[in-house]
Coordinates of C-alpha atoms (C1' of nucleotides) in Angstrom, one line a residue:
Chain A
M522 CA -6.0 -34.8 8.8
S523 CA -7.2 -36.6 5.7
A524 CA -8.4 -33.4 4.0
S525 CA -5.6 -31.3 2.8
W526 CA -5.1 -27.8 4.1
I527 CA -5.5 -26.7 0.5
D528 CA -9.3 -27.0 0.7
R529 CA -9.4 -24.5 3.5
F530 CA -8.6 -21.8 0.9
K531 CA -11.5 -21.2 -1.4
G532 CA -9.5 -20.1 -4.4
L533 CA -7.1 -23.1 -4.2
S534 CA -9.6 -25.9 -4.1
Q535 CA -9.9 -26.0 -7.9
L536 CA -6.2 -26.6 -8.4
P537 CA -5.5 -29.5 -10.7
P538 CA -4.0 -32.6 -9.0
D539 CA -0.4 -32.2 -10.2
I540 CA -0.3 -28.6 -8.9
R541 CA -1.8 -29.6 -5.6
D542 CA 0.9 -32.1 -5.2
Q543 CA 3.6 -29.7 -6.0
L544 CA 2.1 -27.1 -3.6
E545 CA 1.9 -29.6 -0.8
A546 CA 5.4 -31.0 -1.4
G547 CA 7.0 -27.6 -1.8
S548 CA 5.5 -25.9 1.3
Q549 CA 5.6 -26.6 4.9
I550 CA 3.3 -26.1 7.9
V551 CA 4.8 -23.9 10.6
S552 CA 3.6 -22.8 14.0
V553 CA 4.6 -19.7 15.8
P554 CA 3.7 -18.5 19.3
A555 CA 1.7 -15.4 19.9
G556 CA 3.8 -12.3 19.9
T557 CA 6.3 -13.5 17.2
Q558 CA 7.3 -11.0 14.6
V559 CA 6.5 -12.8 11.4
F560 CA 8.0 -10.3 9.1
A561 CA 9.6 -6.9 9.5
P562 CA 10.8 -4.0 7.5
G563 CA 14.4 -4.4 6.3
Q564 CA 14.0 -8.1 6.2
T565 CA 13.4 -9.9 3.0
A566 CA 10.3 -12.0 2.9
D567 CA 11.1 -15.5 2.0
N568 CA 7.8 -17.1 2.3
L569 CA 4.2 -16.5 1.5
L570 CA 2.1 -17.4 4.6
L571 CA -1.3 -18.8 4.3
L572 CA -3.0 -18.7 7.7
L573 CA -4.6 -21.9 9.0
D574 CA -5.3 -20.7 12.6
G575 CA -4.8 -17.5 14.5
T576 CA -4.4 -13.9 13.3
I577 CA -1.6 -11.7 12.3
R578 CA -1.6 -8.0 12.8
V579 CA 0.1 -5.9 10.1
Q580 CA 1.2 -2.4 11.0
Q581 CA 3.7 0.1 10.0
K582 CA 6.2 1.8 12.2
S583 CA 6.2 5.5 11.4
D584 CA 9.3 7.6 11.0
T585 CA 8.2 9.3 14.1
G586 CA 8.3 6.1 16.1
R587 CA 4.6 5.5 16.4
E588 CA 2.7 2.7 14.8
V589 CA -0.3 2.6 12.4
F590 CA -2.5 -0.4 12.2
L591 CA -2.9 -1.4 8.6
Y592 CA -4.9 -4.6 8.6
R593 CA -5.4 -8.0 10.2
V594 CA -4.9 -11.3 8.5
H595 CA -7.3 -14.0 9.6
A596 CA -7.4 -17.8 9.2
G597 CA -8.1 -18.6 5.6
E598 CA -6.3 -15.5 4.3
S599 CA -2.8 -14.9 3.2
C600 CA 0.0 -12.3 3.8
V601 CA 0.0 -11.8 0.1
L602 CA 1.3 -8.2 0.0
T603 CA 4.7 -9.5 1.1
T604 CA 4.9 -11.5 -2.1
A605 CA 5.4 -8.3 -4.1
C606 CA 8.6 -7.9 -2.2
M607 CA 9.5 -11.6 -2.4
L608 CA 9.7 -11.5 -6.1
A609 CA 10.9 -8.0 -6.5
F610 CA 13.6 -8.5 -3.8
E611 CA 12.6 -5.3 -2.1
D612 CA 12.1 -4.8 1.5
Y613 CA 8.6 -4.7 3.0
S614 CA 7.9 -1.6 4.9
A615 CA 5.3 -3.0 7.2
D616 CA 5.7 -5.4 10.0
G617 CA 3.6 -8.4 10.9
I618 CA 3.1 -9.8 14.4
A619 CA 1.3 -12.9 15.5
E620 CA -1.5 -11.8 17.7
T621 CA -2.3 -15.3 18.8
D622 CA -0.6 -18.6 18.4
V623 CA -0.5 -19.1 14.6
R624 CA -0.4 -22.1 12.4
A625 CA 0.3 -21.3 8.8
V626 CA 1.5 -22.8 5.5
A627 CA 4.8 -21.3 4.4
I628 CA 5.4 -21.3 0.6
P629 CA 9.0 -20.5 -0.2
R630 CA 9.8 -18.0 -2.9
A631 CA 10.9 -20.6 -5.4
T632 CA 7.7 -22.6 -5.1
F633 CA 5.6 -19.5 -5.2
D634 CA 7.3 -18.2 -8.4
D635 CA 7.0 -21.6 -10.0
L636 CA 3.3 -21.9 -9.2
V637 CA 2.5 -18.4 -10.4
A638 CA 4.1 -19.4 -13.7
K639 CA 2.5 -22.7 -14.1
S640 CA -1.0 -22.4 -12.7
P641 CA -3.7 -20.0 -13.9
V642 CA -5.8 -21.0 -10.9
F643 CA -3.0 -20.2 -8.5
R644 CA -2.4 -16.9 -10.3
T645 CA -6.0 -15.9 -9.9
F646 CA -5.8 -16.9 -6.2
V647 CA -2.9 -14.6 -5.7
F648 CA -4.2 -11.7 -7.6
A649 CA -7.6 -12.0 -6.0
A650 CA -5.9 -11.8 -2.6
Y651 CA -4.1 -8.7 -3.7
S652 CA -7.2 -7.2 -4.9
R653 CA -9.0 -7.7 -1.6
R654 CA -6.1 -6.3 0.5
I655 CA -5.7 -3.3 -1.7
S656 CA -9.4 -2.6 -1.5
D657 CA -9.1 -2.8 2.3
L658 CA -6.3 -0.3 2.2
F659 CA -8.3 2.1 0.1
A660 CA -11.2 1.7 2.5
L661 CA -8.9 2.4 5.4
I662 CA -7.7 5.6 3.9
D663 CA -11.2 6.6 3.2
D664 CA -12.1 5.9 6.8
I665 CA -9.3 7.8 8.3
V666 CA -9.9 10.9 6.2
F667 CA -13.7 11.1 6.3
R668 CA -15.2 9.2 9.1
R669 CA -15.7 10.5 12.6
M670 CA -13.8 8.9 15.4
D671 CA -16.9 7.8 17.3
V672 CA -18.2 6.0 14.3
R673 CA -14.9 4.3 13.7
L674 CA -14.7 3.3 17.3
A675 CA -18.2 1.9 17.3
S676 CA -17.5 0.0 14.2
R677 CA -14.3 -1.5 15.6
L678 CA -15.9 -2.5 18.8
L679 CA -18.6 -4.4 17.0
E680 CA -15.9 -6.1 14.9
L681 CA -13.8 -7.1 17.9
S682 CA -16.6 -8.2 20.2
D683 CA -16.8 -11.9 21.1
A684 CA -19.9 -14.0 21.5
R685 CA -20.7 -12.4 24.8
N686 CA -20.5 -8.9 23.4
V687 CA -17.3 -8.3 25.2
V688 CA -14.2 -6.6 23.7
H689 CA -11.0 -7.6 25.3
A690 CA -8.7 -4.6 24.8
T691 CA -7.4 -1.7 26.7
H692 CA -8.1 1.8 25.6
A693 CA -4.5 2.1 24.5
V694 CA -4.8 -0.9 22.2
L695 CA -8.0 0.5 20.7
G696 CA -6.4 3.8 20.1
N697 CA -3.5 2.1 18.4
E698 CA -5.9 0.2 16.1
L699 CA -7.6 3.3 15.1
G700 CA -4.5 5.4 14.8
T701 CA -5.7 7.8 17.5
A702 CA -4.8 8.7 21.0
R703 CA -5.8 6.7 24.0
E704 CA -7.4 9.8 25.5
V705 CA -9.8 10.1 22.6
V706 CA -10.8 6.5 23.0
S707 CA -11.4 7.1 26.7
R708 CA -13.5 10.1 26.1
T709 CA -15.5 8.5 23.4
L710 CA -16.2 5.4 25.5
S711 CA -17.3 7.6 28.4
E712 CA -19.8 9.2 26.0
F713 CA -21.0 5.8 24.8
H714 CA -21.3 4.8 28.5
R715 CA -23.3 8.0 29.3
R716 CA -25.7 7.0 26.5
G717 CA -26.0 3.5 28.0
W718 CA -24.4 1.7 25.0
V719 CA -21.5 0.1 26.8
E720 CA -20.3 -0.9 30.3
Q721 CA -16.6 -0.7 31.1
S722 CA -14.2 -2.6 33.2
R723 CA -10.5 -2.8 33.3
G724 CA -9.2 -4.1 30.0
E725 CA -12.6 -4.8 28.5
V726 CA -15.7 -3.2 27.1
H727 CA -19.1 -4.8 27.3
L728 CA -21.5 -3.8 24.5
T729 CA -24.9 -3.5 26.1
D730 CA -26.6 -2.1 23.1
R731 CA -25.2 -3.4 19.9
A732 CA -28.2 -2.0 18.0
A733 CA -27.4 1.6 19.0
L734 CA -23.8 1.2 18.0
E735 CA -24.8 -0.4 14.7
H736 CA -27.2 2.4 14.1
L737 CA -24.4 5.0 14.7
V738 CA -22.3 3.2 12.2
R739 CA -25.0 2.8 9.6
S740 CA -26.2 6.4 10.0
S741 CA -23.1 7.8 8.4
G742 CA -22.0 5.8 5.4
M743 CA -21.4 2.1 5.7
H744 CA -18.3 -0.1 5.9
L745 CA -18.9 -3.6 7.2
Chain B
M462 CA 10.8 5.6 -33.4
S463 CA 13.5 3.0 -33.9
A464 CA 13.9 2.3 -30.2
S465 CA 11.0 0.3 -28.8
W466 CA 8.9 1.8 -26.1
I467 CA 9.9 -1.2 -24.1
D468 CA 13.3 0.4 -23.3
R469 CA 11.5 3.3 -21.5
F470 CA 10.7 0.9 -18.7
K471 CA 13.6 -0.1 -16.7
G472 CA 12.4 -3.5 -15.6
L473 CA 11.5 -4.5 -19.1
S474 CA 14.6 -3.8 -21.0
Q475 CA 16.1 -7.2 -20.0
L476 CA 13.3 -9.1 -21.6
P477 CA 14.5 -11.9 -23.9
P478 CA 13.8 -11.2 -27.6
D479 CA 10.9 -13.6 -28.1
I480 CA 9.0 -12.1 -25.1
R481 CA 9.7 -8.6 -26.4
D482 CA 8.2 -9.5 -29.7
Q483 CA 5.1 -11.0 -28.1
L484 CA 4.7 -8.0 -25.8
E485 CA 4.9 -5.6 -28.7
A486 CA 2.6 -7.6 -30.9
G487 CA 0.1 -8.2 -28.2
S488 CA -0.2 -4.7 -27.0
Q489 CA -1.2 -1.4 -28.5
I490 CA -0.3 2.3 -28.1
V491 CA -3.3 4.4 -27.1
S492 CA -3.8 8.2 -26.7
V493 CA -6.4 9.8 -24.5
P494 CA -7.1 13.4 -24.0
A495 CA -6.8 15.2 -20.7
G496 CA -9.8 14.7 -18.4
T497 CA -10.6 11.2 -19.7
Q498 CA -11.7 8.7 -17.1
V499 CA -9.2 5.9 -17.7
F500 CA -10.8 3.4 -15.3
A501 CA -13.6 3.6 -12.8
P502 CA -15.1 1.6 -10.0
G503 CA -17.7 -0.9 -11.1
Q504 CA -16.0 -1.3 -14.4
T505 CA -13.7 -4.2 -15.1
A506 CA -10.2 -3.3 -16.0
D507 CA -9.3 -4.9 -19.3
N508 CA -5.9 -3.5 -19.9
L509 CA -2.7 -2.8 -18.0
L510 CA -1.6 0.7 -18.9
L511 CA 2.1 1.6 -19.1
L512 CA 2.4 5.4 -19.3
L513 CA 4.6 6.8 -22.0
D514 CA 3.6 10.5 -21.6
G515 CA 1.4 12.4 -19.2
T516 CA 0.1 11.6 -15.8
I517 CA -2.9 9.8 -14.4
R518 CA -4.4 10.8 -11.1
V519 CA -5.8 7.9 -9.0
Q520 CA -8.4 8.7 -6.4
Q521 CA -11.2 7.1 -4.6
K522 CA -14.8 8.4 -4.3
S523 CA -15.9 8.1 -0.8
D524 CA -19.2 6.8 0.2
T525 CA -20.0 10.3 1.4
G526 CA -19.4 11.7 -2.0
R527 CA -16.1 13.3 -1.5
E528 CA -12.8 12.2 -3.0
V529 CA -9.5 11.1 -1.7
F530 CA -6.4 11.5 -3.7
L531 CA -4.4 8.2 -3.6
Y532 CA -1.5 8.5 -6.0
R533 CA -0.3 9.8 -9.3
V534 CA 1.0 7.6 -12.1
H535 CA 3.9 9.3 -14.1
A536 CA 5.4 8.5 -17.4
G537 CA 7.5 5.3 -17.1
E538 CA 5.2 3.9 -14.5
S539 CA 2.2 1.6 -14.7
C540 CA -1.3 1.4 -13.3
V541 CA -0.4 -2.0 -12.0
L542 CA -2.9 -2.1 -9.1
T543 CA -5.6 -2.5 -11.6
T544 CA -4.1 -5.8 -12.7
A545 CA -5.1 -7.4 -9.5
C546 CA -8.7 -6.9 -10.6
M547 CA -8.0 -7.9 -14.2
L548 CA -7.0 -11.3 -13.2
A549 CA -9.3 -11.7 -10.3
F550 CA -12.2 -10.3 -12.2
E551 CA -13.1 -8.0 -9.4
D552 CA -14.0 -4.4 -9.6
Y553 CA -11.5 -1.8 -8.9
S554 CA -12.7 0.6 -6.2
A555 CA -10.6 3.6 -7.3
D556 CA -10.9 5.7 -10.4
G557 CA -8.2 7.0 -12.6
I558 CA -8.3 10.3 -14.6
A559 CA -5.9 11.5 -17.2
E560 CA -4.6 14.8 -15.8
T561 CA -2.9 15.7 -19.1
D562 CA -3.1 14.2 -22.5
V563 CA -1.8 10.7 -22.1
R564 CA 0.0 8.3 -24.3
A565 CA 0.2 4.7 -23.0
V566 CA 0.8 1.1 -23.9
A567 CA -2.3 -1.0 -23.3
I568 CA -1.6 -4.6 -22.5
P569 CA -4.8 -6.7 -22.7
R570 CA -5.6 -9.2 -20.0
A571 CA -4.8 -12.2 -22.1
T572 CA -1.4 -10.9 -23.1
F573 CA -0.7 -9.9 -19.5
D574 CA -1.6 -13.2 -18.1
D575 CA 0.4 -15.0 -20.7
L576 CA 3.5 -13.0 -20.0
V577 CA 3.2 -13.3 -16.3
A578 CA 3.2 -17.1 -16.8
K579 CA 6.0 -17.2 -19.3
S580 CA 8.5 -14.6 -18.3
P581 CA 10.3 -14.3 -15.0
V582 CA 11.5 -10.9 -16.0
F583 CA 8.0 -9.7 -16.7
R584 CA 6.9 -11.2 -13.4
T585 CA 9.5 -9.4 -11.5
F586 CA 8.6 -6.2 -13.3
V587 CA 5.0 -6.5 -12.3
F588 CA 5.7 -7.4 -8.7
A589 CA 8.2 -4.7 -8.3
A590 CA 5.6 -2.2 -9.5
Y591 CA 3.2 -3.6 -7.0
S592 CA 5.7 -3.3 -4.3
R593 CA 6.4 0.4 -5.0
R594 CA 2.7 1.3 -5.2
I595 CA 1.9 -0.5 -2.0
S596 CA 4.8 1.2 -0.2
D597 CA 3.4 4.5 -1.4
L598 CA 0.0 3.7 0.0
F599 CA 1.6 2.8 3.3
A600 CA 3.5 6.0 3.3
L601 CA 0.3 7.9 2.5
I602 CA -1.5 6.4 5.4
D603 CA 1.4 7.3 7.6
D604 CA 1.4 10.8 6.4
I605 CA -2.3 11.3 6.9
V606 CA -2.2 9.9 10.4
F607 CA 0.9 11.5 11.8
R608 CA 2.1 14.5 9.8
R609 CA 1.0 18.0 10.3
M610 CA -0.9 19.7 7.5
D611 CA 1.7 22.5 7.1
V612 CA 4.4 19.9 6.6
R613 CA 2.3 17.9 4.1
L614 CA 1.4 21.1 2.2
A615 CA 5.0 22.2 2.0
S616 CA 6.1 18.8 0.8
R617 CA 3.4 18.8 -1.9
L618 CA 4.2 22.3 -3.1
L619 CA 7.9 21.3 -3.5
E620 CA 6.7 18.2 -5.5
L621 CA 4.4 20.1 -7.7
S622 CA 6.5 23.1 -8.5
D623 CA 7.9 23.6 -12.0
A624 CA 11.3 24.8 -13.1
R625 CA 10.4 28.4 -12.2
N626 CA 9.3 27.4 -8.7
V627 CA 5.7 28.0 -9.5
V628 CA 2.8 25.6 -8.6
H629 CA -0.2 25.9 -10.8
A630 CA -3.1 24.8 -8.7
T631 CA -5.9 26.5 -6.9
H632 CA -6.3 26.1 -3.1
A633 CA -9.3 23.8 -3.8
V634 CA -7.1 21.5 -5.8
L635 CA -4.4 21.4 -3.3
G636 CA -6.9 20.7 -0.5
N637 CA -8.2 17.8 -2.6
E638 CA -4.8 16.4 -3.1
L639 CA -4.1 16.4 0.6
G640 CA -7.5 15.2 1.6
T641 CA -8.2 18.4 3.5
A642 CA -10.4 21.5 3.2
R643 CA -9.7 24.4 1.0
E644 CA -9.8 26.7 4.0
V645 CA -7.0 24.9 5.6
V646 CA -4.9 25.3 2.5
S647 CA -5.7 29.0 2.4
R648 CA -4.8 29.5 6.0
T649 CA -1.6 27.6 5.8
L650 CA -0.5 29.4 2.6
S651 CA -1.2 32.7 4.3
E652 CA 1.0 31.7 7.1
F653 CA 3.7 30.6 4.6
H654 CA 3.3 34.0 3.0
R655 CA 3.6 35.8 6.3
R656 CA 6.9 34.0 6.8
G657 CA 8.1 35.1 3.3
W658 CA 8.2 31.6 1.9
V659 CA 5.7 32.0 -0.9
E660 CA 4.0 34.6 -3.0
Q661 CA 0.4 34.0 -4.1
S662 CA -1.6 34.9 -7.1
R663 CA -4.8 33.6 -8.5
G664 CA -4.4 29.9 -9.4
E665 CA -0.7 29.7 -8.6
V666 CA 1.8 29.8 -5.8
H667 CA 5.3 31.0 -6.2
L668 CA 7.9 29.4 -4.0
T669 CA 10.3 32.2 -3.0
D670 CA 12.2 30.2 -0.4
R671 CA 12.4 26.6 -1.2
A672 CA 15.1 26.1 1.4
A673 CA 12.7 27.1 4.2
L674 CA 10.0 24.8 3.0
E675 CA 12.5 22.0 2.6
H676 CA 13.7 22.7 6.1
L677 CA 10.1 22.5 7.5
V678 CA 9.6 19.2 5.8
R679 CA 12.9 17.8 6.9
S680 CA 12.6 19.0 10.5
S681 CA 9.8 16.5 11.2
G682 CA 10.5 13.1 9.7
M683 CA 11.3 12.7 6.0
H684 CA 9.3 11.6 3.0
L685 CA 10.7 12.8 -0.3
Chain C
dA577 C1' -20.8 48.2 -17.9
dA578 C1' -23.6 44.5 -15.6
dC579 C1' -23.5 40.0 -14.5
dC580 C1' -21.9 35.4 -13.3
dT581 C1' -18.4 32.2 -12.0
dT582 C1' -14.3 31.0 -9.8
dT583 C1' -11.2 31.7 -6.4
dG584 C1' -9.6 33.0 -2.0
dG585 C1' -10.3 35.1 2.9
dT586 C1' -12.4 35.1 7.5
dG587 C1' -14.7 34.2 11.9
dA588 C1' -17.0 31.0 14.9
dC589 C1' -17.3 26.6 16.3
dA590 C1' -16.7 21.4 16.7
dA591 C1' -13.8 17.4 16.6
dG592 C1' -9.7 15.4 17.5
dG593 C1' -4.6 15.2 19.0
dT594 C1' -1.1 16.4 22.6
dC595 C1' 0.6 17.1 27.1
dA596 C1' 0.8 16.9 31.9
dC597 C1' -0.8 14.9 35.6
dC598 C1' -3.6 12.1 38.8
dA599 C1' -6.2 8.1 40.6
dA600 C1' -7.8 3.6 40.6
dA601 C1' -7.0 -1.3 39.7
dC602 C1' -4.0 -4.9 39.4
dC603 C1' 0.3 -7.5 40.3
dC604 C1' 3.9 -9.4 43.0
dG605 C1' 7.3 -10.1 46.5
dG606 C1' 7.6 -10.3 51.3
Chain D
dC1365 C1' -2.2 -9.2 54.2
dC1366 C1' 0.7 -5.2 53.3
dG1367 C1' 3.3 -1.9 50.5
dG1368 C1' 5.3 -0.5 46.4
dG1369 C1' 5.6 -0.6 41.4
dT1370 C1' 3.1 -1.0 37.1
dT1371 C1' -0.8 -0.8 34.1
dT1372 C1' -4.9 1.3 32.9
dG1373 C1' -8.1 4.9 32.7
dG1374 C1' -9.8 9.9 33.6
dT1375 C1' -9.4 14.9 33.2
dG1376 C1' -8.3 19.8 32.0
dA1377 C1' -5.9 22.9 29.1
dC1378 C1' -4.4 23.9 24.8
dC1379 C1' -3.5 23.5 19.8
dT1380 C1' -4.4 21.9 15.1
dT1381 C1' -7.7 20.7 11.8
dG1382 C1' -12.3 20.3 9.7
dT1383 C1' -16.8 22.5 8.9
dC1384 C1' -20.1 26.0 8.0
dA1385 C1' -21.6 30.3 6.6
dC1386 C1' -20.6 34.1 4.4
dC1387 C1' -18.1 37.7 1.9
dA1388 C1' -14.8 39.9 -1.4
dA1389 C1' -11.8 40.1 -5.1
dA1390 C1' -10.5 38.5 -9.8
dG1391 C1' -11.7 37.0 -14.2
dG1392 C1' -14.8 36.0 -18.0
dT1393 C1' -19.0 36.9 -20.9
dT1394 C1' -22.4 39.3 -23.2

DNA sequence: AACCTTTGGTGACAAGGTCACCAAACCCGG
DNA sequence: CCGGGTTTGGTGACCTTGTCACCAAAGGTT
């Protein structure tokens, strides 16, 4: 534990010593179990979270009751979009749920505001994080509007697969991630199976031909 | 011209005198004709624009060559999302085009950065603007994923109609705004016409029954 | 008037979302 | 190990939307 958590965040490692101290003193490491709602609409965000371990899933509840997956925050990233609402005292319209057990640094509003004022490096860190998230949102919109479901599913499967090329997710979960219906996922996966690209079993998908999936993704405009 | 432009922006009117002076001195009023590309991907944003008159349309060019409409910046609002890239020195992936002749205040990066550091009021202004834009993006995603085209079209027609209940836009333009095909707009408008809600003529749509359109929008989840 | 461009209309089809319903796999208490 | 409930996945019918190919009408230009 000799190395500070600060060095886990690329943009922060250049902070001058006094700011580092203030950041460490003015923040606190928190742990939350999987499934916890980290922030929710109608609830003012009081902390900026910097993820040390685990992932947080950010989604929006639709007026119609359903949910859209927006993005996922990984270790080393931050829930920076909530800060807009921290400082503007507005409600955040999306909710965040810990997908796994999560360890994170919580920076309270006062500390955050103070650091943004004092430190150009911190400011750049914050705005860079914004920039990345917003680009992600743009890419998401692009995806939804223009890319075919099979391509998006293939892409997501590749992204979610573990070292053994297995994706642990039900069809319903995958549908939810892509903002589509479970039936569509089932049908598309059947098609992938027919082509010999995947094997299926309850609650998981085994990718038997990553190359083919990658080719499908690549063959129609690229996105990670 | 006795009143400063600053008072046209709600969040800025409370700025303390010294900051006001700095803001006025460190920025500049610019005019650009309709059709100008105000910012583009691959081009670093050097100024934050605060719109005094006119509108700017922000869209993203897809990998596949097509365009998605993202949002529109009106007088009294700012192109704040570009600032993320200003400070982070990253490229912005969307492009902005002046839809009308535009007058705007251009705040250069240095001034912007300085003001964010010095003034809590300015900081709040910036983050509030962020918050609003991001909420809009979330709402857009929600719309695209869950709402029917007829509802979205009705909603957009109401939004774009002038004092005489006329929308000046071709089907192609409307399709582009909604991220759908011209044909779909044509078909849907025919249906609206059949129901007696609109009259059509080349390049414009006359809303003859706003109430009916509003009812359609209201009847399936609301969004302005 | 002859021609071109822009705009809008249409039919056929493919992709995707919705609904209703069923079947297989799994889970758990007894 | 059995039996019932729950979760997960599969399927067909149907509707909406996106795509393609093409045409027709309106406007503008020379």
